mmCIF file of C-alpha atoms in Angstrom:
data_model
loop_
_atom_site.group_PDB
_atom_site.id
_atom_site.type_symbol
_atom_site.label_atom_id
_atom_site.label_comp_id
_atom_site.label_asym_id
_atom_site.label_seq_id
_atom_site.Cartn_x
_atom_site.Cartn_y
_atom_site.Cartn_z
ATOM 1 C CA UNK A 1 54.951 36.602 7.426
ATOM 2 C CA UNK A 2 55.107 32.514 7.286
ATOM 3 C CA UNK A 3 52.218 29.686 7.477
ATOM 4 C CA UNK A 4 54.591 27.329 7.604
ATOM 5 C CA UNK A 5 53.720 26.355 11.089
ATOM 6 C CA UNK A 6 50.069 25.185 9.208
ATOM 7 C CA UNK A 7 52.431 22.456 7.181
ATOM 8 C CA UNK A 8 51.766 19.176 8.004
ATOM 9 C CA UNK A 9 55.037 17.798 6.955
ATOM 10 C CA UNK A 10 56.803 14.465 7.721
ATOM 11 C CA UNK A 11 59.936 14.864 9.956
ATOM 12 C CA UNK A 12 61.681 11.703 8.688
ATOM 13 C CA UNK A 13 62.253 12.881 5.248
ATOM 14 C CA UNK A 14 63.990 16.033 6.061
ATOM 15 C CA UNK A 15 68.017 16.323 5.636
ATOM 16 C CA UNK A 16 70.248 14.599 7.912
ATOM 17 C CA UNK A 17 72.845 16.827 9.650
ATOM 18 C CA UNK A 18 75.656 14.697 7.555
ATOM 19 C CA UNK A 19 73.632 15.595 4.145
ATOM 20 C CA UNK A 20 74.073 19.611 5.416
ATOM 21 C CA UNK A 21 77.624 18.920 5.872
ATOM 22 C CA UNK A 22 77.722 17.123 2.759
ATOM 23 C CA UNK A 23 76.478 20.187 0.879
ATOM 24 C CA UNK A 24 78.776 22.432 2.487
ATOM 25 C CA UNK A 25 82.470 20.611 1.369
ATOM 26 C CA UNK A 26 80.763 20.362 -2.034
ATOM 27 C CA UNK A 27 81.052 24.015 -2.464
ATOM 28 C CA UNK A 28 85.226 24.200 -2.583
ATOM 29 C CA UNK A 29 86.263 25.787 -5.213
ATOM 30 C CA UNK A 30 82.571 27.064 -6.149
ATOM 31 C CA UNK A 31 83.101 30.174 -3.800
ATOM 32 C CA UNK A 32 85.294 32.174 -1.981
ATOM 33 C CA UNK A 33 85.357 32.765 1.933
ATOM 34 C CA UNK A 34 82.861 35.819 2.013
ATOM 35 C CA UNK A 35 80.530 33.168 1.305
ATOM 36 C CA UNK A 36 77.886 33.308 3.810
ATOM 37 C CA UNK A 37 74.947 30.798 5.131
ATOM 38 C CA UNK A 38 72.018 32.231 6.579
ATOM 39 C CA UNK A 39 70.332 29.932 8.731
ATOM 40 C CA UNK A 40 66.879 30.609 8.659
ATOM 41 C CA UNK A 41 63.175 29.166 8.474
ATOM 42 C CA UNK A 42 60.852 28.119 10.143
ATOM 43 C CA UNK A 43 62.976 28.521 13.469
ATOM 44 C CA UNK A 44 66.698 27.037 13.182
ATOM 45 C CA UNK A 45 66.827 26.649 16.408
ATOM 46 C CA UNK A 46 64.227 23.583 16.733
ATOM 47 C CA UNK A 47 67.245 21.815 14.454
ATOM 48 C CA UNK A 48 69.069 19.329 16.655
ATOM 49 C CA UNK A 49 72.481 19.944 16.361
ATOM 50 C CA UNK A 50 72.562 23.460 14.316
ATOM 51 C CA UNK A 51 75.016 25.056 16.735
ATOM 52 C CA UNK A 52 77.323 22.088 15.531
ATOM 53 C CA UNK A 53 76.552 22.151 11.896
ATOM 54 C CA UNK A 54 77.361 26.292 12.172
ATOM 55 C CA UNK A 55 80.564 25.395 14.068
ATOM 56 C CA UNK A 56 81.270 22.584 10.838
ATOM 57 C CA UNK A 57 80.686 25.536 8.617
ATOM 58 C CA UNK A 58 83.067 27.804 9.848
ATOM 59 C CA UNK A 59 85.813 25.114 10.220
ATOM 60 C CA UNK A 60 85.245 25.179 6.295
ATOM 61 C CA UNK A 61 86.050 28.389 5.815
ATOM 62 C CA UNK A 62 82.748 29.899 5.639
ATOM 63 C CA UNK A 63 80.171 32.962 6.899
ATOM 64 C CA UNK A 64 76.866 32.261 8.865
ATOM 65 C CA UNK A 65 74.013 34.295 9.644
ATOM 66 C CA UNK A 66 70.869 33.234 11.584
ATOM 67 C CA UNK A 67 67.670 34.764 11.703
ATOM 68 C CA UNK A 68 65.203 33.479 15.025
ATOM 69 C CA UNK A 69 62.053 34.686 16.546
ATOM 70 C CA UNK A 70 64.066 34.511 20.030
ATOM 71 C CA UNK A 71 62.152 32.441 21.727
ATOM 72 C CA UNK A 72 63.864 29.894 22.804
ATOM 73 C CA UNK A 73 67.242 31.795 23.546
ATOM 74 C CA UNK A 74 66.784 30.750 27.266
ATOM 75 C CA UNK A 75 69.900 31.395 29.661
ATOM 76 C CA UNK A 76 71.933 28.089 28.228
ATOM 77 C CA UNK A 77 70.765 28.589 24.834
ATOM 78 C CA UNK A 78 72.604 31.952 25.120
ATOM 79 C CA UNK A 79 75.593 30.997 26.590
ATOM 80 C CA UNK A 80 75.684 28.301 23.639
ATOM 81 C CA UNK A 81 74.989 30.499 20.840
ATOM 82 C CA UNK A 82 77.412 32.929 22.176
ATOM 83 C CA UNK A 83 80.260 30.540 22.541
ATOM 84 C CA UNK A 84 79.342 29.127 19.032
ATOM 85 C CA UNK A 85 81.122 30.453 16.087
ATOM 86 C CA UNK A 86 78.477 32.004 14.588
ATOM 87 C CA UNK A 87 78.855 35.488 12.881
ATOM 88 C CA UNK A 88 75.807 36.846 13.757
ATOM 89 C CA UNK A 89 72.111 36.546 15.058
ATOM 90 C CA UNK A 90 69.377 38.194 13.851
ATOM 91 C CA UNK A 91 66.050 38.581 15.918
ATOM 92 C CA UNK A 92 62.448 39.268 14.270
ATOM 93 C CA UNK A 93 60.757 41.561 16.076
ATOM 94 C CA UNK A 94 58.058 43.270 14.957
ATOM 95 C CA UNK A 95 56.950 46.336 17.147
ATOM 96 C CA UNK A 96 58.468 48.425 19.965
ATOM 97 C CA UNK A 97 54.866 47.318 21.861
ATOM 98 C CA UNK A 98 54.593 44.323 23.471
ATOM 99 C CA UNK A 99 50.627 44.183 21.847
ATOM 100 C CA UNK A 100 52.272 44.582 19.017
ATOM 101 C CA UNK A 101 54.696 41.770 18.088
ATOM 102 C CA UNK A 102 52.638 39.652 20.137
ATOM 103 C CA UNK A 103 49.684 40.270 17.919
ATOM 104 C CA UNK A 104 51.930 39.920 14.901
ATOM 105 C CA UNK A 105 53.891 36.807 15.968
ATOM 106 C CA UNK A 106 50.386 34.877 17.229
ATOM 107 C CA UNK A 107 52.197 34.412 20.531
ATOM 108 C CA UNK A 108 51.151 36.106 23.521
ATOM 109 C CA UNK A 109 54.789 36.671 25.516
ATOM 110 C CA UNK A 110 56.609 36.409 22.767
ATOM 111 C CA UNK A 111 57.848 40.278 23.349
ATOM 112 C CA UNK A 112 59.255 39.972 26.376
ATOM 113 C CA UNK A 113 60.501 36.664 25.152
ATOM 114 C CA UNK A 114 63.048 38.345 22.775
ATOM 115 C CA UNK A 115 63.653 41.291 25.278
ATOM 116 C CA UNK A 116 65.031 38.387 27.409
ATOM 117 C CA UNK A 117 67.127 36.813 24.908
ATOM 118 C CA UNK A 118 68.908 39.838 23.970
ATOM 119 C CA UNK A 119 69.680 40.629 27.619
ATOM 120 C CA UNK A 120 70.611 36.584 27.806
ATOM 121 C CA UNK A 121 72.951 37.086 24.900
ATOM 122 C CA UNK A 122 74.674 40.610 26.024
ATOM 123 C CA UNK A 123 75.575 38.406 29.337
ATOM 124 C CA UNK A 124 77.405 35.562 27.638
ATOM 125 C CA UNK A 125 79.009 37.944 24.955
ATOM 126 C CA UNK A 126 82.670 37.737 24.481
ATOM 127 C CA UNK A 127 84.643 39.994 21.811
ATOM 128 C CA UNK A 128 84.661 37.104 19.425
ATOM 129 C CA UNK A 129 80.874 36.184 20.085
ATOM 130 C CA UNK A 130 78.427 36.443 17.398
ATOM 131 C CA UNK A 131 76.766 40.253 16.611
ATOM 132 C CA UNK A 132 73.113 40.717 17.841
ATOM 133 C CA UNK A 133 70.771 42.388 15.228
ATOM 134 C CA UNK A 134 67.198 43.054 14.747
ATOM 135 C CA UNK A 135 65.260 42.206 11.778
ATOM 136 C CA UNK A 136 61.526 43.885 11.088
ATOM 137 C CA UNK A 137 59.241 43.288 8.619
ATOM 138 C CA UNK A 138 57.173 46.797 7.571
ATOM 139 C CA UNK A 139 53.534 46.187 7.339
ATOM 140 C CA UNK A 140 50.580 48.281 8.035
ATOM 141 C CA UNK A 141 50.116 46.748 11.837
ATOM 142 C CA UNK A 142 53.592 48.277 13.159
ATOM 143 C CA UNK A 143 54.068 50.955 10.583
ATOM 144 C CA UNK A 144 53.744 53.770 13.506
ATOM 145 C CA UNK A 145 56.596 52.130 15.433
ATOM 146 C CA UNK A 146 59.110 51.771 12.670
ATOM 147 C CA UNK A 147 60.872 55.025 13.355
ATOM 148 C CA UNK A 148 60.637 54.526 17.183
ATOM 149 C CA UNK A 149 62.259 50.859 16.764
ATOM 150 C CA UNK A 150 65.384 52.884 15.005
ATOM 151 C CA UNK A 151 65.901 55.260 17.986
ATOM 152 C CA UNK A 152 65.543 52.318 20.393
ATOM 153 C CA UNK A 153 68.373 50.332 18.540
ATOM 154 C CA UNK A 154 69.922 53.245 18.140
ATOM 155 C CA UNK A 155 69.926 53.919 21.608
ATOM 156 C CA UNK A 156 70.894 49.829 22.823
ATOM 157 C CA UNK A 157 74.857 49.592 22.542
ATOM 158 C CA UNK A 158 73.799 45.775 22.918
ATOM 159 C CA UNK A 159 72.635 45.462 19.412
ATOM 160 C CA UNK A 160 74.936 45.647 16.152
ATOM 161 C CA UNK A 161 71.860 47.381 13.587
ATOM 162 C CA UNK A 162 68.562 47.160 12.958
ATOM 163 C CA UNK A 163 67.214 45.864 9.182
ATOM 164 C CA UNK A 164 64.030 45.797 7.132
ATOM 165 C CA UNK A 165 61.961 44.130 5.368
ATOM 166 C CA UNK A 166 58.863 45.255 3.377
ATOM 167 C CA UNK A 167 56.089 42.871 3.823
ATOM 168 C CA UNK A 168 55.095 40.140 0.997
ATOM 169 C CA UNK A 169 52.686 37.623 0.606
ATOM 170 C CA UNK A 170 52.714 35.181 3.044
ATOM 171 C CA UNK A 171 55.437 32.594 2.200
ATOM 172 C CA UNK A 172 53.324 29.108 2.287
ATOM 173 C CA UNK A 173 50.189 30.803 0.406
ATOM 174 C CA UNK A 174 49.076 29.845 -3.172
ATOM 175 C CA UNK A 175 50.413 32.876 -5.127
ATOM 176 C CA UNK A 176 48.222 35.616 -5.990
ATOM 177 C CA UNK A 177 49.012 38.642 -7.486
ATOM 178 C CA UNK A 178 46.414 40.387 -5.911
ATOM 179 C CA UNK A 179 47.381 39.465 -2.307
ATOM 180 C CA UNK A 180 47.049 42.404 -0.723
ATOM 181 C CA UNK A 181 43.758 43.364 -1.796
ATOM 182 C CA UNK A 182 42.267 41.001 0.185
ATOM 183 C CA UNK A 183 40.627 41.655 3.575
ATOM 184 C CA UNK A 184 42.828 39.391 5.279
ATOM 185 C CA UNK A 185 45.967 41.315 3.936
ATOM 186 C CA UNK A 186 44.380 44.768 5.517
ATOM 187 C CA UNK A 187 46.499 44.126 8.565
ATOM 188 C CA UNK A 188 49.724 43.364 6.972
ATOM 189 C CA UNK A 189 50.080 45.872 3.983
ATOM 190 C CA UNK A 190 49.841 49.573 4.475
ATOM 191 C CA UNK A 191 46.696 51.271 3.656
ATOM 192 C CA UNK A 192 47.858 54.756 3.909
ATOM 193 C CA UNK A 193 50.978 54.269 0.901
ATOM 194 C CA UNK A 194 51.610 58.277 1.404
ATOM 195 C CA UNK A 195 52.329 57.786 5.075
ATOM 196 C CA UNK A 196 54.137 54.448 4.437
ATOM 197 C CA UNK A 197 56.196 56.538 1.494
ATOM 198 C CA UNK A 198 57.351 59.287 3.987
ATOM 199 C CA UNK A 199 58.683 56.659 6.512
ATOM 200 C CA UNK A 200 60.476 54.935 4.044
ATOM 201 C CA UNK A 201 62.466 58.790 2.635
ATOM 202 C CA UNK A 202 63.223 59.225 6.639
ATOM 203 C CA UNK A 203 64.634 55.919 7.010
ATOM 204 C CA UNK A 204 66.604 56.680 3.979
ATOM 205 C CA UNK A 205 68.167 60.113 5.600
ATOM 206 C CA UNK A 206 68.557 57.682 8.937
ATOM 207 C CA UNK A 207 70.739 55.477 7.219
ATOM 208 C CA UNK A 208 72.501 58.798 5.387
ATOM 209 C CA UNK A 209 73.032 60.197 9.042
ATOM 210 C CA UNK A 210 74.708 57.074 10.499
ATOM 211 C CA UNK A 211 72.335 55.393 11.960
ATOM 212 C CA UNK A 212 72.632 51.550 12.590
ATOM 213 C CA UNK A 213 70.559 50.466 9.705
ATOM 214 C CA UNK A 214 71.405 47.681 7.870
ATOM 215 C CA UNK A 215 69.519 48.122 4.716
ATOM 216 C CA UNK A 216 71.324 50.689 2.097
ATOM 217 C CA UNK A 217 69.630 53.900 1.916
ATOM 218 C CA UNK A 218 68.494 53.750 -1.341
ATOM 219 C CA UNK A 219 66.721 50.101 -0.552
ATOM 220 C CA UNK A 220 63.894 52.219 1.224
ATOM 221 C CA UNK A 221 62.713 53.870 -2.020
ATOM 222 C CA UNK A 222 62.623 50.865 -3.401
ATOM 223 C CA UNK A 223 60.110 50.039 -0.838
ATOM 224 C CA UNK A 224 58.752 53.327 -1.169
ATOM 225 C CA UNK A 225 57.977 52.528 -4.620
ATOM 226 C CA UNK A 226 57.185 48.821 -4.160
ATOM 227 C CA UNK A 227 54.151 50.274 -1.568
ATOM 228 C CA UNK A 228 52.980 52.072 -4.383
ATOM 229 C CA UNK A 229 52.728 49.822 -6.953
ATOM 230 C CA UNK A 230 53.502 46.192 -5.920
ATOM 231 C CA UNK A 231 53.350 44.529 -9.315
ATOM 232 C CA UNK A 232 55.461 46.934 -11.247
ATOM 233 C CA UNK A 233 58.531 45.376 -11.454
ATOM 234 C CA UNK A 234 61.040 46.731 -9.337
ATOM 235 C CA UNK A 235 64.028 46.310 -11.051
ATOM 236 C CA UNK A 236 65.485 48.020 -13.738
ATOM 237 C CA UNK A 237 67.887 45.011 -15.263
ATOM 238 C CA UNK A 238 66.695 41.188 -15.106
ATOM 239 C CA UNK A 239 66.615 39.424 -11.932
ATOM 240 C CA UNK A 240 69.581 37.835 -11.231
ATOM 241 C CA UNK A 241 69.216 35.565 -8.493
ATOM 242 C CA UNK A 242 70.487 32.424 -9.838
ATOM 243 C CA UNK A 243 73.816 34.124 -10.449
ATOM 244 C CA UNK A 244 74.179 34.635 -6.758
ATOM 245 C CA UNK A 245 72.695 32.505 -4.236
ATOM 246 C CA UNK A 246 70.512 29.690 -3.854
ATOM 247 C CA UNK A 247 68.307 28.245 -1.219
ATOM 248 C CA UNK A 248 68.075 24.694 0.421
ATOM 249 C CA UNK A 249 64.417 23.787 1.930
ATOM 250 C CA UNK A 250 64.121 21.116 5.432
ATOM 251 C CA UNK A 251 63.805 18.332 2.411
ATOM 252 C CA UNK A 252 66.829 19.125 0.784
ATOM 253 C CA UNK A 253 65.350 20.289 -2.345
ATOM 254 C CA UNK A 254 67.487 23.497 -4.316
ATOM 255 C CA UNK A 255 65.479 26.482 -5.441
ATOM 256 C CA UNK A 256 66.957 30.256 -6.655
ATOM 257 C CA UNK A 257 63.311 31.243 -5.519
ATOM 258 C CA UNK A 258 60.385 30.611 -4.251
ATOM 259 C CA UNK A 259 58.697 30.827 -7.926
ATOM 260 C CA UNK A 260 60.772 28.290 -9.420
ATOM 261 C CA UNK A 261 60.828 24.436 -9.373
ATOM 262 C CA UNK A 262 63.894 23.139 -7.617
ATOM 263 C CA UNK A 263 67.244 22.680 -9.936
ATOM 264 C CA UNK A 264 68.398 19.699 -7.301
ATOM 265 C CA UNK A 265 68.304 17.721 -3.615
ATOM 266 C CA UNK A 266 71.099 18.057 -1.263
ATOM 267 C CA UNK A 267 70.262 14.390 -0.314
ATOM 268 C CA UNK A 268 71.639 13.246 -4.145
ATOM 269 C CA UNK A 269 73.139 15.725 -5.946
ATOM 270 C CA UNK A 270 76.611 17.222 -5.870
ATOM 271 C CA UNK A 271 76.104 21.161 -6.269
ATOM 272 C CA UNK A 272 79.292 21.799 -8.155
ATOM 273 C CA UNK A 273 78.037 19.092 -10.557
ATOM 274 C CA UNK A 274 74.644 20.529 -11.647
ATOM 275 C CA UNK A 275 75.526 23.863 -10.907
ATOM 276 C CA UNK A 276 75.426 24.329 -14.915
ATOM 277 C CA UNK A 277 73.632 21.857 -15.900
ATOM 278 C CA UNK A 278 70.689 22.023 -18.421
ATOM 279 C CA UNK A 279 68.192 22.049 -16.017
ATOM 280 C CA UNK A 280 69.571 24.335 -14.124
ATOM 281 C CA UNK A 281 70.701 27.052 -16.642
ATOM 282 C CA UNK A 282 66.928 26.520 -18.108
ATOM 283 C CA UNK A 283 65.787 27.540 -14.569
ATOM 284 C CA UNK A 284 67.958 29.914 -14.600
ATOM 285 C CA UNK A 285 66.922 31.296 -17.617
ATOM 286 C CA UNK A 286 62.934 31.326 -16.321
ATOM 287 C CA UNK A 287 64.481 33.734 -13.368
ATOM 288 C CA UNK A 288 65.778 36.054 -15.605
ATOM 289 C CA UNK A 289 62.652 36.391 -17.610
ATOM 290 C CA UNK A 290 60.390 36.704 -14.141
ATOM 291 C CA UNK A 291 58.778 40.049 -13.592
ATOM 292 C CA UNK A 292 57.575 39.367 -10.332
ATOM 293 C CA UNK A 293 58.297 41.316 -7.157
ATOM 294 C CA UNK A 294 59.034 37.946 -4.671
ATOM 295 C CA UNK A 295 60.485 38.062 -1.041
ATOM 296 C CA UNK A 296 63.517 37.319 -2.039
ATOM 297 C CA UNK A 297 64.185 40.086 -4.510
ATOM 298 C CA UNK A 298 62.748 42.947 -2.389
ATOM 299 C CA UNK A 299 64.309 41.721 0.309
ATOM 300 C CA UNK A 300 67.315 39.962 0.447
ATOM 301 C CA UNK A 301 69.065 40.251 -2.735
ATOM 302 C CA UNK A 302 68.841 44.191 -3.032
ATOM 303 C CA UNK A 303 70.958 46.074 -5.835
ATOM 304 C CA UNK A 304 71.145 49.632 -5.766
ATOM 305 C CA UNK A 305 69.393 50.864 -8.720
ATOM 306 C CA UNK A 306 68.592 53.953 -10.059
ATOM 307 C CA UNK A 307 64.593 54.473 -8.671
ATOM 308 C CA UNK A 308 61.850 56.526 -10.107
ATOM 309 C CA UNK A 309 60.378 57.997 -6.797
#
């Protein structure tokens, strides 16, 4: 879930596509080719120009991802992505009803929205195009469609695999630690952690059985466990995500996570310079000591861990 539609930001001190770029040749000889960008957001497709900037990236060498709510993958949007070099799309959606995502995603039509996209896509797909995906977030709104979304993407020869998240506090919210307590949070995070535990052992014998599901199996009893306990630390070693990866907000600014102050801007700092800085290794150092279960970690930087469910 993201407020960041509620951000009343100013447009004219957000990167330039040449500062992007910029960031991108800095990182020769930081990383290797499996390097990958994920374009996300907000929506990456409301960027001017981010079909170029992923076409810049590959010429470099490198991976890209994006993740999109779909909804403006009209017909010539499609045929652009598709002829892009992008690696792969990824498209939220959020129930196998219509009510559903809608509810979810605030937008009435937004459904069939993405249902048109991926048929859009499929049209203009070419063996080198980019791989469609599905990306769902588990909350306690669409928790009874979670195992009929698998059979349906199962089912689609149009789309690559299906992944999931488990649902975290709102990005854009003041942190709380007692987020889902709230009445507000009654919609998103599952009431019934039983039921919400069984789904997540037969998604785990899913993905054991060859189904296309992105996560690894053992990332669902991780979210088994994180359903039963949020704030017990889910990891058994420190967190180590600014070993690994680092993310780049619309102003530039460098953060491992969303808990941390930036270590640099894109707009004046070369990342290969400050990379091991002071500053940084002291952030870096305040990640490792963090105990708190954040997006990021549950999410996208899964290790597979011995678990105690």
């Amino acid at each position: 879930m993201c407020y960041i539609w509620d951000i009343k930001d100013d447009k004219s001190q957000e990167t330039t596509m040449e500062e992007k770029k910029r960031l991108v040749r800095s990182l020769r000889g930081m990383v290797g080719p499996d390097f990958e960008f994920h374009l996300s957001g907000g929506e990456p497709l409301m960027t001017e120009g981010i079909l170029g900037l992923v076409d810049f990236i590959a010429e470099e060498g490198y991976r890209t991802n994006m993740v999109t709510n779909g909804f403006l993958i009209d017909e010539k949007m499609a045929r652009d992505i598709m002829d892009s070099r992008l690696g792969s799309i990824t498209i939220s959606l959020d129930g196998i009803n219509p009510e559903t995502h809608d509810y979810i995603r605030g937008v009435n039509g937004s459904y069939s929205r993405i249902m048109k996209a991926i048929e859009y896509l499929d049209r203009f797909r070419r063996d080198e195009s980019p791989k469609t995906s599905i990306l769902t977030v588990i909350m306690e709104r669409n928790l009874d469609e979670i195992l009929q979304l698998v059979e349906r993407v199962q089912k689609d020869k149009r789309l690559e695999m299906i992944s999931f998240q488990a649902i975290n506090q709102p990005f854009c919210e003041e942190m709380d630690r007692e987020w889902f307590k709230e009445d507000k949070s009654r919609s998103l995070w599952p009431q019934d952690t039983r039921k919400a535990g069984s789904i997540m052992e037969r998604l785990r014998e899913l993905r054991l059985n060859g189904y296309k599901i992105g996560n690894h199996h053992n990332h669902f009893l991780h979210f088994k466990e994180y359903f039963k306990e949020p704030n017990i630390f889910l990891k058994k070693i420190k967190c180590n995500l600014g070993d690994y990866e680092f993310h780049v907000d619309p102003y530039g600014k460098m953060f491992f996570c969303c808990l941390t102050e930036p270590f640099g801007n894109i707009k004046n700092d070369n990342i290969s310079e400050i990379w091991d800085s002071k500053k940084t290794n002291k952030i870096r150092q305040d990640v490792y000591n963090c105990l708190r279960n954040c997006h990021i970690m549950v999410n996208c930087f899964y290790e597979d861990e011995a678990c105690d469910v």
